[in-house]
């Protein structure tokens, strides 16, 4: 057994990766109830029993197939970071969507632990997840957690230790595509091994590269070339690949619909497993949420409701802040008068008392009196919106407008915070 291990925390956005990371490592990564808070990999250490584990908190991503720039960091680390264990954190309340990523990561590595988080939220929504059955169906260790409750992470720590110690050997039950696709993937995989040698990368990764070659996604292919130092422009490969594409075309699988077929096979498996392991006591689960969601993000009402919500919050902040601001001003002025009297009493030179009281003290207290009340009012109100889950809806409503300026709707959230400061 090695002395040091690297453990990656991957998963969809907003599933609690950073909360788990902070709890295990004692770090203070930003957490909050909207997607895309973590934008770069962060590292922290944790000792489990007698070994040291470096945890990498990765930005959330829905897929490692996507081309989006935001998801590039996550994709590159998951695919090429080569950690000893990858923990895929999934949301117990929407397992099906999260399992898509689990199956994609299973194509990269065997050493996976699935961490089913937000079990308390699932309980509230009357969703039961059969973790034992899920573990059996996935072939990898499955651990249930409530990240906000540190005690529930003990089992996760033990499982990480056991996987690294090879007491548990994950044997992922990954996706098998239709035989027409599988056969061609295997042929290309064997060709890659023949050209680059068995030791260059794992067999599993060769299979994944074969899938990506048939898929023909330029960005991922150039990432593979750069990170794995494999020249995919090799003439042999090119010729072999065009033969394979020709064979697939005969079976009605073109470059255009290959990805659709791959994705639909993954989605089908995620759906089947979710149906097997999840029980929804409330059959109408989510119906009310979806109804509210439709109104809050509708084209007609979405923006007026958002303006109303934000307008009320800014009004309460600006008007409400005047009262505590005045109180603070009066209090600081009263203290200032006393300080001047005290400075005269101890015969402090005029220039020193002017500098300390009229300069340092006055500037500092004015800033506190002006800035503190709006922040003390705005942030709790904003936290209510966050806990209600309204912030992602704001981002969704504004995304179209922000996209026109080559930005993302998520920037609206930071802009709102900026307006208060201003
Ligand atoms: N109720 C409950 N809330 C949780 C749990 N785990 C995390 N949260 C909350 O969920 C929100 C998202 O958590 P983060 O740790 O920021 O999620 P993340 O996966 O790092 O998100 P990104 O960095 O945006 O991908 C925060 O408000 C957490 O407090 C949990 O088990 N139960
Ligand atoms: Mg995070």
Short mmCIF file of C-alpha atoms and ligand atoms in Angstrom, two decimals:
data_model
loop_
_atom_site.label_atom_id
_atom_site.label_comp_id
_atom_site.label_asym_id
_atom_site.label_seq_id
_atom_site.Cartn_x
_atom_site.Cartn_y
_atom_site.Cartn_z
CA UNK A 1 0.00 0.00 0.00
CA UNK A 2 1.26 3.47 -0.90
CA UNK A 3 1.64 6.21 1.72
CA UNK A 4 -0.19 8.94 -0.19
CA UNK A 5 -3.28 8.79 -2.36
CA UNK A 6 -5.15 11.19 -4.59
CA UNK A 7 -8.93 11.20 -4.35
CA UNK A 8 -11.04 13.21 -6.81
CA UNK A 9 -14.53 14.49 -5.97
CA UNK A 10 -16.55 14.63 -9.16
CA UNK A 11 -20.26 14.97 -9.83
CA UNK A 12 -23.07 17.12 -11.20
CA UNK A 13 -23.18 20.76 -10.08
CA UNK A 14 -24.73 21.53 -6.69
CA UNK A 15 -24.69 17.99 -5.29
CA UNK A 16 -22.49 18.80 -2.27
CA UNK A 17 -18.95 18.02 -3.49
CA UNK A 18 -17.41 21.10 -1.87
CA UNK A 19 -19.37 20.52 1.34
CA UNK A 20 -17.91 17.01 1.56
CA UNK A 21 -14.47 18.35 0.60
CA UNK A 22 -14.56 21.03 3.31
CA UNK A 23 -15.75 18.59 5.91
CA UNK A 24 -13.02 16.04 5.13
CA UNK A 25 -10.13 18.45 4.69
CA UNK A 26 -11.07 21.37 6.95
CA UNK A 27 -10.76 23.72 3.97
CA UNK A 28 -13.20 26.54 3.15
CA UNK A 29 -14.23 26.05 -0.45
CA UNK A 30 -17.19 28.21 -1.48
CA UNK A 31 -20.51 26.41 -1.13
CA UNK A 32 -24.02 27.66 -1.89
CA UNK A 33 -27.30 26.59 -3.35
CA UNK A 34 -26.72 27.30 -7.03
CA UNK A 35 -24.68 25.61 -9.70
CA UNK A 36 -21.17 26.50 -10.80
CA UNK A 37 -19.66 27.85 -7.56
CA UNK A 38 -16.49 25.82 -7.87
CA UNK A 39 -14.70 26.99 -11.00
CA UNK A 40 -11.22 25.56 -10.49
CA UNK A 41 -9.81 22.43 -8.90
CA UNK A 42 -8.98 22.82 -5.21
CA UNK A 43 -6.76 20.54 -3.16
CA UNK A 44 -6.89 19.63 0.53
CA UNK A 45 -5.45 16.91 2.72
CA UNK A 46 -7.04 14.43 5.09
CA UNK A 47 -5.48 11.67 7.19
CA UNK A 48 -7.49 8.46 7.31
CA UNK A 49 -6.09 5.95 9.78
CA UNK A 50 -2.35 5.95 8.97
CA UNK A 51 -2.44 7.24 5.40
CA UNK A 52 -2.52 10.66 3.80
CA UNK A 53 -5.16 11.41 1.18
CA UNK A 54 -5.12 14.47 -1.09
CA UNK A 55 -8.64 15.42 -2.09
CA UNK A 56 -9.33 17.31 -5.29
CA UNK A 57 -12.61 19.26 -5.40
CA UNK A 58 -13.57 19.46 -9.08
CA UNK A 59 -16.09 21.91 -10.60
CA UNK A 60 -19.49 20.33 -11.17
CA UNK A 61 -20.23 18.89 -14.59
CA UNK A 62 -23.24 17.18 -16.13
CA UNK A 63 -21.21 15.28 -18.68
CA UNK A 64 -17.66 14.61 -19.78
CA UNK A 65 -18.85 14.47 -23.38
CA UNK A 66 -19.69 18.14 -23.55
CA UNK A 67 -17.63 20.75 -25.31
CA UNK A 68 -18.52 23.60 -23.02
CA UNK A 69 -15.58 25.64 -21.78
CA UNK A 70 -16.96 25.77 -18.23
CA UNK A 71 -16.90 22.01 -18.03
CA UNK A 72 -13.45 21.65 -19.60
CA UNK A 73 -11.51 21.76 -16.30
CA UNK A 74 -13.72 19.08 -14.77
CA UNK A 75 -13.59 16.91 -17.88
CA UNK A 76 -9.82 17.14 -18.20
CA UNK A 77 -9.22 16.24 -14.57
CA UNK A 78 -11.66 13.33 -14.57
CA UNK A 79 -10.24 11.97 -17.82
CA UNK A 80 -6.54 12.66 -17.44
CA UNK A 81 -5.91 13.51 -13.75
CA UNK A 82 -5.34 9.86 -12.95
CA UNK A 83 -6.44 9.93 -9.29
CA UNK A 84 -6.26 6.75 -7.20
CA UNK A 85 -9.99 6.93 -6.52
CA UNK A 86 -12.76 9.01 -8.09
CA UNK A 87 -15.73 9.66 -5.82
CA UNK A 88 -18.77 10.48 -7.92
CA UNK A 89 -21.13 12.44 -5.70
CA UNK A 90 -24.76 12.03 -6.80
CA UNK A 91 -27.97 13.71 -5.71
CA UNK A 92 -30.35 11.21 -4.10
CA UNK A 93 -33.34 13.31 -5.20
CA UNK A 94 -32.53 13.05 -8.91
CA UNK A 95 -30.51 9.89 -9.25
CA UNK A 96 -31.32 9.25 -12.90
CA UNK A 97 -29.67 12.43 -14.23
CA UNK A 98 -26.66 11.90 -11.95
CA UNK A 99 -26.13 8.27 -12.98
CA UNK A 100 -25.43 9.43 -16.54
CA UNK A 101 -22.17 10.92 -15.32
CA UNK A 102 -21.39 7.81 -13.24
CA UNK A 103 -21.59 5.64 -16.36
CA UNK A 104 -19.47 8.07 -18.36
CA UNK A 105 -16.77 8.02 -15.66
CA UNK A 106 -16.93 4.21 -15.60
CA UNK A 107 -15.58 4.35 -19.14
CA UNK A 108 -12.44 6.08 -17.86
CA UNK A 109 -11.63 4.30 -14.61
CA UNK A 110 -12.56 1.29 -12.45
CA UNK A 111 -11.69 2.92 -9.14
CA UNK A 112 -14.98 4.62 -8.47
CA UNK A 113 -16.97 5.16 -5.30
CA UNK A 114 -20.52 6.42 -5.73
CA UNK A 115 -21.53 8.75 -2.90
CA UNK A 116 -25.30 9.21 -2.73
CA UNK A 117 -25.61 12.58 -1.00
CA UNK A 118 -28.59 14.72 0.09
CA UNK A 119 -30.31 11.71 1.65
CA UNK A 120 -32.10 14.09 4.06
CA UNK A 121 -33.62 15.98 1.12
CA UNK A 122 -34.66 12.67 -0.44
CA UNK A 123 -36.33 11.68 2.84
CA UNK A 124 -38.24 14.98 2.89
CA UNK A 125 -39.45 14.31 -0.64
CA UNK A 126 -40.33 10.74 0.35
CA UNK A 127 -37.82 9.18 -2.02
CA UNK A 128 -36.12 5.99 -0.85
CA UNK A 129 -32.89 4.82 -2.46
CA UNK A 130 -31.92 1.18 -2.03
CA UNK A 131 -28.16 1.66 -1.68
CA UNK A 132 -27.34 -2.06 -1.44
CA UNK A 133 -29.17 -2.82 -4.65
CA UNK A 134 -27.56 0.18 -6.36
CA UNK A 135 -24.13 -1.10 -5.33
CA UNK A 136 -24.92 -4.52 -6.75
CA UNK A 137 -26.19 -3.11 -10.03
CA UNK A 138 -23.29 -0.68 -10.49
CA UNK A 139 -20.56 -3.05 -9.32
CA UNK A 140 -18.81 -0.27 -7.39
CA UNK A 141 -19.03 0.72 -3.69
CA UNK A 142 -22.02 2.93 -2.91
CA UNK A 143 -22.12 5.07 0.24
CA UNK A 144 -25.03 7.18 1.48
CA UNK A 145 -24.25 10.59 3.04
CA UNK A 146 -25.73 13.82 4.34
CA UNK A 147 -22.76 16.11 3.76
CA UNK A 148 -23.90 18.70 6.30
CA UNK A 149 -23.77 15.99 8.98
CA UNK A 150 -20.10 15.10 9.49
CA UNK A 151 -20.91 11.77 11.19
CA UNK A 152 -22.36 10.37 7.98
CA UNK A 153 -18.99 10.82 6.23
CA UNK A 154 -17.25 8.17 8.37
CA UNK A 155 -18.49 5.36 6.15
CA UNK A 156 -17.21 7.25 3.09
CA UNK A 157 -13.77 7.63 4.68
CA UNK A 158 -13.64 3.91 5.48
CA UNK A 159 -14.63 3.01 1.94
CA UNK A 160 -11.96 5.31 0.45
CA UNK A 161 -9.38 3.63 2.68
CA UNK A 162 -10.53 0.14 1.74
CA UNK A 163 -10.53 0.86 -2.01
CA UNK A 164 -6.99 2.26 -1.81
CA UNK A 165 -5.94 -0.67 0.36
CA UNK A 166 -7.47 -3.02 -2.20
CA UNK A 167 -9.73 -4.54 0.45
CA UNK A 168 -12.54 -3.56 -1.90
CA UNK A 169 -11.95 -3.91 -5.62
CA UNK A 170 -14.57 -2.08 -7.67
CA UNK A 171 -15.76 -3.94 -10.72
CA UNK A 172 -17.91 -1.44 -12.61
CA UNK A 173 -20.84 -2.78 -14.51
CA UNK A 174 -20.42 -0.25 -17.32
CA UNK A 175 -22.41 0.33 -20.48
CA UNK A 176 -22.49 -2.27 -23.22
CA UNK A 177 -23.58 -0.70 -26.47
CA UNK A 178 -25.36 -2.58 -29.25
CA UNK A 179 -23.23 -5.31 -30.79
CA UNK A 180 -22.71 -3.35 -34.05
CA UNK A 181 -21.16 -0.50 -32.08
CA UNK A 182 -19.34 -2.71 -29.54
CA UNK A 183 -17.62 -4.78 -32.23
CA UNK A 184 -16.28 -1.72 -34.00
CA UNK A 185 -15.14 -0.09 -30.76
CA UNK A 186 -13.23 -3.28 -29.89
CA UNK A 187 -11.57 -3.41 -33.33
CA UNK A 188 -10.39 0.18 -33.05
CA UNK A 189 -9.29 -0.34 -29.44
CA UNK A 190 -7.14 -3.32 -30.48
CA UNK A 191 -5.62 -1.27 -33.29
CA UNK A 192 -4.75 1.51 -30.85
CA UNK A 193 -3.09 -0.98 -28.48
CA UNK A 194 -1.16 -2.45 -31.43
CA UNK A 195 0.14 0.97 -32.48
CA UNK A 196 0.84 2.61 -29.12
CA UNK A 197 1.60 -0.43 -26.95
CA UNK A 198 -0.19 -1.84 -23.92
CA UNK A 199 1.67 0.28 -21.39
CA UNK A 200 0.95 3.73 -22.75
CA UNK A 201 -2.50 3.96 -21.13
CA UNK A 202 -4.92 1.47 -19.57
CA UNK A 203 -7.04 -0.83 -21.75
CA UNK A 204 -10.11 0.98 -20.48
CA UNK A 205 -8.78 4.33 -21.64
CA UNK A 206 -7.94 2.89 -25.09
CA UNK A 207 -11.58 1.82 -25.37
CA UNK A 208 -12.71 5.32 -24.41
CA UNK A 209 -10.32 6.89 -26.94
CA UNK A 210 -11.75 4.54 -29.59
CA UNK A 211 -15.27 5.78 -28.79
CA UNK A 212 -14.12 9.41 -28.98
CA UNK A 213 -12.36 8.78 -32.30
CA UNK A 214 -15.52 7.37 -33.86
CA UNK A 215 -17.48 10.24 -32.32
CA UNK A 216 -14.97 12.66 -33.88
CA UNK A 217 -15.25 15.48 -31.33
CA UNK A 218 -12.31 17.73 -32.10
CA UNK A 219 -11.93 19.38 -28.69
CA UNK A 220 -11.84 16.12 -26.75
CA UNK A 221 -9.49 14.54 -29.28
CA UNK A 222 -7.03 17.40 -29.02
CA UNK A 223 -7.25 17.17 -25.23
CA UNK A 224 -6.43 13.45 -25.50
CA UNK A 225 -3.43 14.22 -27.72
CA UNK A 226 -2.17 16.92 -25.37
CA UNK A 227 -2.70 15.13 -22.05
CA UNK A 228 -1.85 11.56 -22.99
CA UNK A 229 0.80 12.44 -25.50
CA UNK A 230 -0.78 10.25 -28.19
CA UNK A 231 -0.59 11.28 -31.81
CA UNK A 232 -4.06 10.60 -33.19
CA UNK A 233 -3.09 12.04 -36.57
CA UNK A 234 -1.23 8.80 -37.26
CA UNK A 235 -1.93 7.73 -40.87
CA UNK A 236 -2.59 4.10 -39.84
CA UNK A 237 -5.25 5.21 -37.37
CA UNK A 238 -6.85 7.53 -39.88
CA UNK A 239 -7.19 4.77 -42.46
CA UNK A 240 -8.45 2.24 -39.93
CA UNK A 241 -10.94 4.75 -38.54
CA UNK A 242 -12.38 5.53 -41.97
CA UNK A 243 -12.89 1.78 -42.55
CA UNK A 244 -14.71 1.51 -39.24
CA UNK A 245 -16.88 4.50 -40.05
CA UNK A 246 -17.65 2.91 -43.40
CA UNK A 247 -18.66 -0.36 -41.67
CA UNK A 248 -20.85 1.52 -39.20
CA UNK A 249 -22.47 3.46 -42.02
CA UNK A 250 -23.53 0.18 -43.59
CA UNK A 251 -25.40 -0.46 -40.33
CA UNK A 252 -27.02 2.98 -40.55
CA UNK A 253 -24.76 4.50 -37.91
CA UNK A 254 -23.21 7.71 -39.17
CA UNK A 255 -20.89 10.14 -37.43
CA UNK A 256 -23.92 12.31 -36.78
CA UNK A 257 -26.05 9.76 -34.97
CA UNK A 258 -23.27 7.74 -33.28
CA UNK A 259 -23.18 10.10 -30.30
CA UNK A 260 -26.99 10.04 -30.02
CA UNK A 261 -26.93 6.25 -29.87
CA UNK A 262 -24.18 6.22 -27.24
CA UNK A 263 -25.97 8.83 -25.12
CA UNK A 264 -29.36 7.12 -25.42
CA UNK A 265 -27.85 3.77 -24.29
CA UNK A 266 -26.37 5.49 -21.23
CA UNK A 267 -29.64 7.26 -20.47
CA UNK A 268 -31.62 4.06 -20.84
CA UNK A 269 -29.40 2.23 -18.36
CA UNK A 270 -29.57 5.15 -15.89
CA UNK A 271 -33.35 5.13 -16.19
CA UNK A 272 -33.63 1.34 -15.68
CA UNK A 273 -31.39 1.37 -12.61
CA UNK A 274 -33.23 4.34 -11.08
CA UNK A 275 -36.53 2.53 -11.51
CA UNK A 276 -35.02 -0.52 -9.81
CA UNK A 277 -33.54 1.23 -6.79
CA UNK A 278 -35.74 4.27 -6.12
CA UNK A 279 -39.19 4.23 -4.59
CA UNK A 280 -41.26 7.37 -4.77
CA UNK A 281 -43.79 7.18 -1.95
CA UNK A 282 -45.34 10.35 -3.21
CA UNK A 283 -46.16 9.38 -6.79
CA UNK A 284 -46.97 12.97 -7.57
CA UNK A 285 -43.46 13.87 -6.44
CA UNK A 286 -42.18 17.10 -7.87
CA UNK A 287 -45.49 18.05 -9.51
CA UNK A 288 -45.92 21.13 -7.31
CA UNK A 289 -42.23 22.10 -7.72
CA UNK A 290 -42.50 21.75 -11.48
CA UNK A 291 -45.64 23.91 -11.54
CA UNK A 292 -43.91 26.69 -9.57
CA UNK A 293 -40.82 26.25 -11.72
CA UNK A 294 -42.82 26.71 -14.92
CA UNK A 295 -44.21 30.02 -13.65
CA UNK A 296 -40.88 31.33 -12.30
CA UNK A 297 -39.06 30.59 -15.53
CA UNK A 298 -41.87 31.27 -18.00
CA UNK A 299 -41.28 33.75 -20.82
CA UNK A 300 -44.22 35.92 -19.72
CA UNK A 301 -43.93 35.93 -15.92
CA UNK A 302 -40.29 34.94 -15.32
CA UNK A 303 -38.69 38.36 -15.71
CA UNK A 304 -41.48 40.46 -14.07
CA UNK A 305 -41.45 38.13 -11.03
CA UNK A 306 -37.65 38.37 -10.87
CA UNK A 307 -37.77 42.20 -11.05
CA UNK A 308 -40.43 42.20 -8.32
CA UNK A 309 -38.41 39.90 -6.01
CA UNK A 310 -35.14 41.76 -6.53
CA UNK A 311 -36.91 45.15 -6.38
CA UNK A 312 -38.42 44.30 -2.97
CA UNK A 313 -35.07 43.04 -1.69
CA UNK A 314 -33.16 46.12 -2.88
CA UNK A 315 -35.88 48.43 -1.51
CA UNK A 316 -35.78 46.77 1.92
CA UNK A 317 -31.99 46.91 1.82
CA UNK A 318 -31.65 50.55 0.81
CA UNK A 319 -34.54 52.05 2.78
CA UNK A 320 -34.10 49.72 5.74
CA UNK A 321 -30.37 50.39 5.98
CA UNK A 322 -30.93 54.13 6.61
CA UNK A 323 -32.15 53.56 10.17
CA UNK A 324 -29.25 51.45 11.49
CA UNK A 325 -26.86 53.65 9.48
CA UNK A 326 -28.07 56.78 11.29
CA UNK A 327 -27.88 55.02 14.63
CA UNK A 328 -24.30 53.91 13.95
CA UNK A 329 -23.34 57.44 12.77
CA UNK A 330 -24.71 58.97 15.98
CA UNK A 331 -23.00 56.38 18.13
CA UNK A 332 -19.61 56.78 16.40
CA UNK A 333 -19.91 60.61 16.54
CA UNK A 334 -20.64 60.44 20.27
CA UNK A 335 -17.58 58.23 20.77
CA UNK A 336 -15.52 60.61 18.60
CA UNK A 337 -16.46 63.60 20.78
CA UNK A 338 -15.40 61.65 23.86
CA UNK A 339 -12.13 60.65 22.20
CA UNK A 340 -11.35 64.31 21.37
CA UNK A 341 -12.01 65.30 24.99
CA UNK A 342 -9.80 62.43 26.15
CA UNK A 343 -6.99 63.42 23.73
CA UNK A 344 -7.10 67.03 25.08
CA UNK A 345 -7.10 65.70 28.63
CA UNK A 346 -3.90 63.71 28.13
CA UNK A 347 -2.36 66.66 26.18
CA UNK A 348 -1.99 64.65 23.02
CA UNK A 349 -0.38 66.84 20.28
CA UNK A 350 -3.00 68.28 17.92
CA UNK A 351 -1.49 66.71 14.79
CA UNK A 352 -1.55 63.20 16.31
CA UNK A 353 -5.15 63.46 17.55
CA UNK A 354 -6.22 64.91 14.16
CA UNK A 355 -4.52 62.03 12.36
CA UNK A 356 -5.87 59.27 14.60
CA UNK A 357 -9.33 60.56 15.45
CA UNK A 358 -10.21 62.83 12.49
CA UNK A 359 -8.42 60.55 10.02
CA UNK A 360 -8.20 56.85 10.89
CA UNK A 361 -11.15 56.60 13.31
CA UNK A 362 -13.56 58.76 11.32
CA UNK A 363 -12.85 57.08 7.97
CA UNK A 364 -13.16 53.62 9.46
CA UNK A 365 -16.39 54.33 11.31
CA UNK A 366 -17.98 56.05 8.30
CA UNK A 367 -17.25 53.00 6.16
CA UNK A 368 -18.70 50.70 8.82
CA UNK A 369 -21.80 52.91 9.27
CA UNK A 370 -22.45 53.06 5.51
CA UNK A 371 -21.51 49.52 4.45
CA UNK A 372 -22.47 47.29 7.36
CA UNK A 373 -26.26 47.84 7.52
CA UNK A 374 -26.99 47.17 3.81
CA UNK A 375 -24.80 44.05 3.90
CA UNK A 376 -26.40 42.84 7.14
CA UNK A 377 -29.84 43.22 5.54
CA UNK A 378 -29.09 42.12 1.96
CA UNK A 379 -27.16 38.92 2.57
CA UNK A 380 -29.72 37.23 4.86
CA UNK A 381 -32.45 38.11 2.34
CA UNK A 382 -30.32 36.77 -0.49
CA UNK A 383 -29.72 33.59 1.52
CA UNK A 384 -33.49 33.11 1.74
CA UNK A 385 -33.67 33.30 -2.07
CA UNK A 386 -30.75 30.85 -2.23
CA UNK A 387 -32.38 28.37 0.14
CA UNK A 388 -35.62 28.59 -1.80
CA UNK A 389 -33.60 27.60 -4.85
CA UNK A 390 -34.57 30.81 -6.70
CA UNK A 391 -31.02 31.83 -7.71
CA UNK A 392 -30.63 29.20 -10.48
CA UNK A 393 -33.99 30.38 -11.87
CA UNK A 394 -32.66 33.96 -12.03
CA UNK A 395 -29.60 32.64 -13.87
CA UNK A 396 -31.87 30.72 -16.27
CA UNK A 397 -34.11 33.76 -16.96
CA UNK A 398 -31.15 36.02 -17.69
CA UNK A 399 -29.02 33.53 -19.60
CA UNK A 400 -30.33 34.59 -23.02
CA UNK A 401 -29.49 38.26 -22.41
CA UNK A 402 -26.08 37.54 -20.91
CA UNK A 403 -25.21 35.16 -23.75
CA UNK A 404 -25.56 38.12 -26.15
CA UNK A 405 -22.63 39.71 -24.32
CA UNK A 406 -20.73 36.38 -24.37
CA UNK A 407 -21.41 35.87 -20.64
CA UNK A 408 -23.38 33.36 -18.61
CA UNK A 409 -26.69 33.95 -16.81
CA UNK A 410 -25.00 32.85 -13.59
CA UNK A 411 -23.18 36.19 -13.57
CA UNK A 412 -26.50 37.83 -12.68
CA UNK A 413 -26.09 36.42 -9.15
CA UNK A 414 -22.74 38.13 -8.58
CA UNK A 415 -24.06 41.29 -10.27
CA UNK A 416 -26.91 41.45 -7.73
CA UNK A 417 -24.36 41.30 -4.92
CA UNK A 418 -22.36 44.02 -6.66
CA UNK A 419 -25.37 46.35 -6.87
CA UNK A 420 -25.71 46.35 -3.06
CA UNK A 421 -22.04 47.21 -2.61
CA UNK A 422 -22.48 50.06 -5.07
N1 LIG B 1 -29.83 19.35 2.99
C1 LIG B 1 -28.61 19.09 2.52
N2 LIG B 1 -27.93 20.07 1.90
C2 LIG B 1 -26.70 19.79 1.42
C3 LIG B 1 -26.12 18.50 1.55
N3 LIG B 1 -24.90 18.53 0.95
C4 LIG B 1 -24.73 19.78 0.50
N4 LIG B 1 -25.81 20.54 0.78
C5 LIG B 1 -26.05 21.95 0.40
O1 LIG B 1 -26.15 21.95 -1.02
C6 LIG B 1 -25.61 23.16 -1.55
C7 LIG B 1 -24.57 22.84 -2.61
O2 LIG B 1 -23.42 22.31 -1.99
P1 LIG B 1 -21.95 22.50 -2.62
O3 LIG B 1 -21.02 21.72 -1.73
O4 LIG B 1 -21.64 23.94 -2.84
O5 LIG B 1 -22.14 21.76 -4.01
P2 LIG B 1 -21.06 21.49 -5.17
O6 LIG B 1 -21.35 20.12 -5.66
O7 LIG B 1 -19.68 21.76 -4.69
O8 LIG B 1 -21.53 22.56 -6.26
P3 LIG B 1 -20.66 23.17 -7.50
O9 LIG B 1 -19.33 23.61 -6.97
O10 LIG B 1 -21.51 24.33 -7.96
O11 LIG B 1 -20.58 22.08 -8.51
C8 LIG B 1 -25.07 23.94 -0.34
O12 LIG B 1 -26.04 24.90 0.02
C9 LIG B 1 -24.89 22.89 0.73
O13 LIG B 1 -25.02 23.42 2.03
C10 LIG B 1 -26.87 17.47 2.22
O14 LIG B 1 -26.48 16.32 2.33
N5 LIG B 1 -28.12 17.84 2.65
MG1 LIG B 2 -18.27 23.06 -5.38
#
